[in-house]
mmCIF file of C-alpha atoms in Angstrom:
data_model
loop_
_atom_site.group_PDB
_atom_site.id
_atom_site.type_symbol
_atom_site.label_atom_id
_atom_site.label_comp_id
_atom_site.label_asym_id
_atom_site.label_seq_id
_atom_site.Cartn_x
_atom_site.Cartn_y
_atom_site.Cartn_z
ATOM 1 C CA UNK A 1315 27.786 2.162 -58.678
ATOM 2 C CA UNK A 1316 30.759 3.821 -56.934
ATOM 3 C CA UNK A 1317 34.245 4.759 -58.191
ATOM 4 C CA UNK A 1318 36.456 5.834 -55.005
ATOM 5 C CA UNK A 1319 38.901 7.760 -56.442
ATOM 6 C CA UNK A 1320 36.463 9.875 -58.308
ATOM 7 C CA UNK A 1321 34.192 10.229 -55.044
ATOM 8 C CA UNK A 1322 37.893 11.083 -53.214
ATOM 9 C CA UNK A 1323 38.849 13.992 -55.601
ATOM 10 C CA UNK A 1324 34.982 15.172 -55.409
ATOM 11 C CA UNK A 1325 35.553 15.751 -51.804
ATOM 12 C CA UNK A 1326 38.827 16.113 -51.167
ATOM 13 C CA UNK A 1327 40.350 17.434 -54.811
ATOM 14 C CA UNK A 1328 43.621 18.741 -53.478
ATOM 15 C CA UNK A 1329 44.537 14.913 -51.451
ATOM 16 C CA UNK A 1330 45.949 12.031 -53.194
ATOM 17 C CA UNK A 1331 43.325 9.784 -54.425
ATOM 18 C CA UNK A 1332 44.921 5.947 -54.354
ATOM 19 C CA UNK A 1333 43.699 3.468 -52.286
ATOM 20 C CA UNK A 1334 47.091 3.567 -50.789
ATOM 21 C CA UNK A 1335 45.775 7.045 -49.188
ATOM 22 C CA UNK A 1336 42.189 6.180 -48.933
ATOM 23 C CA UNK A 1337 42.545 3.083 -46.857
ATOM 24 C CA UNK A 1338 44.835 5.109 -44.504
ATOM 25 C CA UNK A 1339 42.544 8.238 -44.349
ATOM 26 C CA UNK A 1340 39.167 6.315 -44.037
ATOM 27 C CA UNK A 1341 39.873 2.396 -41.956
ATOM 28 C CA UNK A 1342 41.972 1.214 -39.838
ATOM 29 C CA UNK A 1343 43.399 -1.435 -41.854
ATOM 30 C CA UNK A 1344 47.326 -1.577 -41.127
ATOM 31 C CA UNK A 1345 49.395 -0.316 -44.480
ATOM 32 C CA UNK A 1346 49.684 -3.032 -47.018
ATOM 33 C CA UNK A 1347 49.863 -1.404 -50.102
ATOM 34 C CA UNK A 1348 53.576 -2.544 -50.701
ATOM 35 C CA UNK A 1349 52.446 -6.041 -50.607
ATOM 36 C CA UNK A 1350 51.071 -6.357 -54.030
ATOM 37 C CA UNK A 1351 54.856 -4.326 -55.826
ATOM 38 C CA UNK A 1352 56.349 -6.964 -53.330
ATOM 39 C CA UNK A 1353 54.908 -10.257 -54.385
ATOM 40 C CA UNK A 1354 56.238 -12.862 -56.636
ATOM 41 C CA UNK A 1355 55.511 -15.843 -58.344
ATOM 42 C CA UNK A 1356 57.991 -17.911 -55.545
ATOM 43 C CA UNK A 1357 56.067 -16.566 -52.957
ATOM 44 C CA UNK A 1358 52.747 -18.644 -53.465
ATOM 45 C CA UNK A 1359 49.025 -17.924 -54.751
ATOM 46 C CA UNK A 1360 47.956 -17.371 -51.065
ATOM 47 C CA UNK A 1361 49.412 -14.045 -50.655
ATOM 48 C CA UNK A 1362 48.780 -12.227 -53.661
ATOM 49 C CA UNK A 1363 44.978 -13.443 -53.201
ATOM 50 C CA UNK A 1364 45.119 -11.885 -49.862
ATOM 51 C CA UNK A 1365 46.281 -8.679 -51.056
ATOM 52 C CA UNK A 1366 43.443 -8.281 -53.569
ATOM 53 C CA UNK A 1367 40.910 -9.228 -51.216
ATOM 54 C CA UNK A 1368 42.182 -6.601 -48.642
ATOM 55 C CA UNK A 1369 41.728 -4.299 -51.924
ATOM 56 C CA UNK A 1370 38.251 -5.194 -52.088
ATOM 57 C CA UNK A 1371 37.352 -5.349 -48.549
ATOM 58 C CA UNK A 1372 39.299 -2.323 -47.449
ATOM 59 C CA UNK A 1373 37.378 -0.288 -51.123
ATOM 60 C CA UNK A 1374 34.000 -1.606 -49.465
ATOM 61 C CA UNK A 1375 34.333 -0.144 -46.276
ATOM 62 C CA UNK A 1376 35.973 3.111 -47.519
ATOM 63 C CA UNK A 1377 33.162 3.995 -49.765
ATOM 64 C CA UNK A 1378 30.962 3.972 -47.081
ATOM 65 C CA UNK A 1379 32.481 6.358 -44.698
ATOM 66 C CA UNK A 1380 32.408 8.398 -48.248
ATOM 67 C CA UNK A 1381 29.219 8.070 -49.420
ATOM 68 C CA UNK A 1382 28.179 9.728 -45.866
ATOM 69 C CA UNK A 1383 30.922 12.544 -46.052
ATOM 70 C CA UNK A 1384 29.804 13.491 -49.701
ATOM 71 C CA UNK A 1385 25.883 13.314 -48.237
ATOM 72 C CA UNK A 1386 27.365 15.620 -44.993
ATOM 73 C CA UNK A 1387 28.610 18.533 -47.515
ATOM 74 C CA UNK A 1388 26.342 18.165 -49.972
ATOM 75 C CA UNK A 1389 28.103 16.911 -52.706
ATOM 76 C CA UNK A 1390 26.726 13.613 -53.230
ATOM 77 C CA UNK A 1391 24.648 15.213 -56.148
ATOM 78 C CA UNK A 1392 27.415 16.502 -58.198
ATOM 79 C CA UNK A 1393 29.604 13.682 -57.714
ATOM 80 C CA UNK A 1394 26.160 11.740 -59.733
ATOM 81 C CA UNK A 1395 25.644 14.405 -62.353
ATOM 82 C CA UNK A 1396 28.245 16.319 -63.091
ATOM 83 C CA UNK A 1397 31.525 13.657 -62.077
ATOM 84 C CA UNK A 1398 30.358 10.364 -63.095
ATOM 85 C CA UNK A 1399 28.265 11.169 -66.056
ATOM 86 C CA UNK A 1400 32.137 11.814 -67.527
ATOM 87 C CA UNK A 1401 32.813 7.966 -67.488
ATOM 88 C CA UNK A 1402 31.470 6.643 -70.106
ATOM 89 C CA UNK A 1403 33.083 9.616 -72.927
ATOM 90 C CA UNK A 1404 36.244 8.601 -70.930
ATOM 91 C CA UNK A 1405 36.148 5.054 -71.361
ATOM 92 C CA UNK A 1406 34.757 5.038 -75.132
ATOM 93 C CA UNK A 1407 38.082 8.308 -76.022
ATOM 94 C CA UNK A 1408 40.558 5.428 -74.413
ATOM 95 C CA UNK A 1409 39.068 2.160 -76.371
ATOM 96 C CA UNK A 1410 39.033 4.457 -80.058
ATOM 97 C CA UNK A 1411 42.007 6.569 -79.695
ATOM 98 C CA UNK A 1412 42.376 8.043 -82.618
ATOM 99 C CA UNK A 1413 43.781 7.577 -85.635
ATOM 100 C CA UNK A 1414 47.588 8.016 -87.072
ATOM 101 C CA UNK A 1415 49.285 8.788 -90.537
ATOM 102 C CA UNK A 1416 51.810 6.526 -89.503
ATOM 103 C CA UNK A 1417 53.845 7.306 -93.070
ATOM 104 C CA UNK A 1418 53.394 11.233 -92.413
ATOM 105 C CA UNK A 1419 55.029 10.254 -88.554
ATOM 106 C CA UNK A 1420 57.621 8.950 -89.593
ATOM 107 C CA UNK A 1421 58.260 11.299 -92.328
ATOM 108 C CA UNK A 1422 58.410 14.149 -89.874
ATOM 109 C CA UNK A 1423 60.205 12.127 -87.517
ATOM 110 C CA UNK A 1424 63.131 11.942 -90.278
ATOM 111 C CA UNK A 1425 62.853 15.828 -91.300
ATOM 112 C CA UNK A 1426 63.111 16.731 -87.389
ATOM 113 C CA UNK A 1427 66.487 14.534 -87.045
ATOM 114 C CA UNK A 1428 67.672 16.164 -89.666
ATOM 115 C CA UNK A 1429 67.135 19.528 -88.918
ATOM 116 C CA UNK A 1430 68.614 18.618 -85.532
ATOM 117 C CA UNK A 1431 71.727 17.246 -86.861
ATOM 118 C CA UNK A 1432 72.120 20.892 -88.898
ATOM 119 C CA UNK A 1433 72.163 22.501 -85.625
ATOM 120 C CA UNK A 1434 73.641 20.299 -83.465
ATOM 121 C CA UNK A 1435 76.638 21.065 -86.153
ATOM 122 C CA UNK A 1436 76.225 24.832 -86.228
ATOM 123 C CA UNK A 1437 76.686 24.386 -82.392
ATOM 124 C CA UNK A 1438 79.675 22.226 -82.737
ATOM 125 C CA UNK A 1439 81.353 24.836 -85.435
ATOM 126 C CA UNK A 1440 80.493 27.686 -82.776
ATOM 127 C CA UNK A 1441 82.218 25.938 -80.245
ATOM 128 C CA UNK A 1442 84.826 24.332 -81.846
ATOM 129 C CA UNK A 1443 83.874 21.155 -80.053
ATOM 130 C CA UNK A 1444 81.098 18.345 -79.757
ATOM 131 C CA UNK A 1445 78.481 18.978 -77.118
ATOM 132 C CA UNK A 1446 75.837 16.706 -76.345
ATOM 133 C CA UNK A 1447 72.853 18.918 -75.583
ATOM 134 C CA UNK A 1448 70.840 16.109 -73.423
ATOM 135 C CA UNK A 1449 74.037 15.532 -71.132
ATOM 136 C CA UNK A 1450 73.664 17.883 -67.988
ATOM 137 C CA UNK A 1451 77.174 16.644 -67.094
ATOM 138 C CA UNK A 1452 78.067 18.479 -70.462
ATOM 139 C CA UNK A 1453 76.109 21.689 -70.388
ATOM 140 C CA UNK A 1454 77.222 22.470 -66.844
ATOM 141 C CA UNK A 1455 80.764 21.762 -67.764
ATOM 142 C CA UNK A 1456 80.169 24.110 -71.176
ATOM 143 C CA UNK A 1457 78.504 26.999 -69.527
ATOM 144 C CA UNK A 1458 80.783 27.355 -66.411
ATOM 145 C CA UNK A 1459 84.160 26.175 -68.005
ATOM 146 C CA UNK A 1460 83.811 27.372 -71.238
ATOM 147 C CA UNK A 1461 81.392 30.304 -71.970
ATOM 148 C CA UNK A 1462 82.072 31.357 -67.938
ATOM 149 C CA UNK A 1463 77.913 31.751 -67.610
ATOM 150 C CA UNK A 1464 77.017 32.865 -63.536
ATOM 151 C CA UNK A 1465 75.861 29.187 -62.055
ATOM 152 C CA UNK A 1466 71.852 28.429 -61.529
ATOM 153 C CA UNK A 1467 70.859 26.151 -58.911
ATOM 154 C CA UNK A 1468 67.665 24.790 -58.822
ATOM 155 C CA UNK A 1469 65.655 25.495 -55.562
ATOM 156 C CA UNK A 1470 64.641 21.958 -55.257
ATOM 157 C CA UNK A 1471 67.528 19.823 -55.325
ATOM 158 C CA UNK A 1472 70.239 23.296 -54.538
ATOM 159 C CA UNK A 1473 72.388 21.650 -57.051
ATOM 160 C CA UNK A 1474 72.784 23.799 -60.753
ATOM 161 C CA UNK A 1475 71.104 23.075 -63.078
ATOM 162 C CA UNK A 1476 70.828 23.793 -67.010
ATOM 163 C CA UNK A 1477 66.761 23.247 -67.460
ATOM 164 C CA UNK A 1478 65.095 25.397 -70.133
ATOM 165 C CA UNK A 1479 64.361 27.986 -66.832
ATOM 166 C CA UNK A 1480 67.934 28.613 -66.478
ATOM 167 C CA UNK A 1481 68.461 28.590 -70.061
ATOM 168 C CA UNK A 1482 66.187 31.459 -70.841
ATOM 169 C CA UNK A 1483 67.728 33.156 -67.613
ATOM 170 C CA UNK A 1484 71.325 33.325 -69.093
ATOM 171 C CA UNK A 1485 69.928 33.902 -72.357
ATOM 172 C CA UNK A 1486 68.518 37.063 -71.127
ATOM 173 C CA UNK A 1487 71.611 38.077 -69.094
ATOM 174 C CA UNK A 1488 74.419 37.098 -71.922
ATOM 175 C CA UNK A 1489 72.560 36.872 -75.140
ATOM 176 C CA UNK A 1490 74.874 34.063 -76.615
ATOM 177 C CA UNK A 1491 73.757 32.393 -79.506
ATOM 178 C CA UNK A 1492 74.215 29.055 -77.984
ATOM 179 C CA UNK A 1493 71.346 28.975 -75.743
ATOM 180 C CA UNK A 1494 69.614 29.320 -78.644
ATOM 181 C CA UNK A 1495 70.535 26.520 -80.261
ATOM 182 C CA UNK A 1496 70.680 24.094 -77.461
ATOM 183 C CA UNK A 1497 66.831 25.140 -77.081
ATOM 184 C CA UNK A 1498 66.142 24.505 -80.630
ATOM 185 C CA UNK A 1499 68.287 20.848 -80.354
ATOM 186 C CA UNK A 1500 66.415 19.940 -77.247
ATOM 187 C CA UNK A 1501 62.739 21.003 -78.586
ATOM 188 C CA UNK A 1502 63.054 19.256 -82.070
ATOM 189 C CA UNK A 1503 64.091 16.699 -80.422
ATOM 190 C CA UNK A 1504 61.364 16.284 -77.928
ATOM 191 C CA UNK A 1505 58.642 16.442 -80.664
ATOM 192 C CA UNK A 1506 60.127 14.238 -82.520
ATOM 193 C CA UNK A 1507 60.953 11.510 -79.707
ATOM 194 C CA UNK A 1508 57.723 12.052 -77.734
ATOM 195 C CA UNK A 1509 55.208 12.634 -80.849
ATOM 196 C CA UNK A 1510 56.327 11.680 -83.778
ATOM 197 C CA UNK A 1511 58.471 8.440 -82.531
ATOM 198 C CA UNK A 1512 55.478 8.001 -79.984
ATOM 199 C CA UNK A 1513 54.540 3.898 -79.548
ATOM 200 C CA UNK A 1514 51.334 3.533 -81.247
ATOM 201 C CA UNK A 1515 49.166 0.806 -81.327
ATOM 202 C CA UNK A 1516 49.192 -1.980 -84.505
ATOM 203 C CA UNK A 1517 46.046 -0.556 -85.655
ATOM 204 C CA UNK A 1518 47.843 2.517 -86.546
ATOM 205 C CA UNK A 1519 46.072 4.373 -83.672
ATOM 206 C CA UNK A 1520 47.169 6.058 -80.568
ATOM 207 C CA UNK A 1521 45.286 5.835 -77.409
ATOM 208 C CA UNK A 1522 46.157 7.811 -74.505
ATOM 209 C CA UNK A 1523 44.787 7.111 -71.036
ATOM 210 C CA UNK A 1524 42.283 9.489 -70.221
ATOM 211 C CA UNK A 1525 42.140 10.562 -65.951
ATOM 212 C CA UNK A 1526 39.040 12.042 -64.822
ATOM 213 C CA UNK A 1527 40.557 12.971 -61.503
ATOM 214 C CA UNK A 1528 44.233 14.036 -62.775
ATOM 215 C CA UNK A 1529 44.128 17.760 -61.722
ATOM 216 C CA UNK A 1530 42.627 20.060 -59.120
ATOM 217 C CA UNK A 1531 40.730 21.901 -61.368
ATOM 218 C CA UNK A 1532 38.517 19.060 -62.926
ATOM 219 C CA UNK A 1533 40.289 18.958 -66.417
ATOM 220 C CA UNK A 1534 41.257 15.739 -67.501
ATOM 221 C CA UNK A 1535 44.676 14.647 -67.254
ATOM 222 C CA UNK A 1536 46.092 12.255 -69.982
ATOM 223 C CA UNK A 1537 48.817 9.870 -70.549
ATOM 224 C CA UNK A 1538 50.744 6.330 -72.124
ATOM 225 C CA UNK A 1539 48.147 3.780 -71.332
ATOM 226 C CA UNK A 1540 48.509 0.537 -69.126
ATOM 227 C CA UNK A 1541 49.930 -1.297 -72.104
ATOM 228 C CA UNK A 1542 53.175 1.360 -72.923
ATOM 229 C CA UNK A 1543 51.290 2.759 -75.773
ATOM 230 C CA UNK A 1544 50.245 6.426 -76.716
ATOM 231 C CA UNK A 1545 51.244 9.537 -74.988
ATOM 232 C CA UNK A 1546 49.507 12.921 -73.554
ATOM 233 C CA UNK A 1547 46.876 13.530 -76.660
ATOM 234 C CA UNK A 1548 46.235 16.860 -75.154
ATOM 235 C CA UNK A 1549 49.872 18.229 -74.949
ATOM 236 C CA UNK A 1550 50.349 17.508 -78.999
ATOM 237 C CA UNK A 1551 51.961 20.933 -80.201
ATOM 238 C CA UNK A 1552 50.339 22.364 -83.992
ATOM 239 C CA UNK A 1553 53.112 21.473 -85.648
ATOM 240 C CA UNK A 1554 52.789 17.904 -84.742
ATOM 241 C CA UNK A 1555 48.849 17.221 -85.125
ATOM 242 C CA UNK A 1556 48.917 16.996 -89.011
ATOM 243 C CA UNK A 1557 50.149 13.215 -88.430
ATOM 244 C CA UNK A 1558 46.322 12.811 -86.693
ATOM 245 C CA UNK A 1559 43.918 11.986 -88.721
ATOM 246 C CA UNK A 1560 39.869 12.037 -88.715
ATOM 247 C CA UNK A 1561 38.571 8.341 -89.558
ATOM 248 C CA UNK A 1562 36.616 8.042 -92.827
ATOM 249 C CA UNK A 1563 33.465 10.026 -92.730
ATOM 250 C CA UNK A 1564 34.377 12.054 -89.737
ATOM 251 C CA UNK A 1565 36.275 15.237 -89.678
ATOM 252 C CA UNK A 1566 38.030 17.578 -86.633
ATOM 253 C CA UNK A 1567 36.832 20.730 -85.231
ATOM 254 C CA UNK A 1568 38.521 23.075 -82.835
ATOM 255 C CA UNK A 1569 35.962 25.540 -80.792
ATOM 256 C CA UNK A 1570 37.254 28.177 -79.056
ATOM 257 C CA UNK A 1571 35.174 30.007 -75.882
ATOM 258 C CA UNK A 1572 36.703 32.683 -76.315
#
């Protein structure tokens, strides 16, 4: 069978690969992809089925042009020999997931929260007031009004920013301990909420959604799955990996090509 998203990724790695883009690039079908998101039961089944039929017919039509394009560019063999064989391993990883030590995750989350509270207390004492480090508004006021730091603007939004890159620049200039305390609190909070308190499945497993066409380099990308559980398994920091345990009779290994 043919996966149009993966074939399009093989053809044009730098472009979007969803059906919304593919249908626009390879067919003359007027744009319709918002119809599915806008559908409500009150609109009746006919509108939904029409949307589904368009998905099927547009995918079939686009696949023929993409197939011809892949053959012309000498990429069809590469697609069959190197891209599609990754499908089954991805499906297996997605279905099985990894086993999680729930008790360890709860314990680490508790310890992490205590460390956050301790560092927050140090920050409050140093400043002489309480500051919510997760509030950009409070941090902007703290940096500009109380600490008299130079303003740093985001290149993207042209607005004042207190993100990690901005804090690094401020620390290089001012060497103020407040910045390191803020970084510590935010890092601990991120690890706790993203990994120790991730939404695991009822069987104590973490199942990521694996995307073969998720990066321009061909590397897999991972995210939470369609059921809203799991997280990006590839980004687990070393300190959080201890909550992931091998299944009975199995073991983990860590190969390094370097």
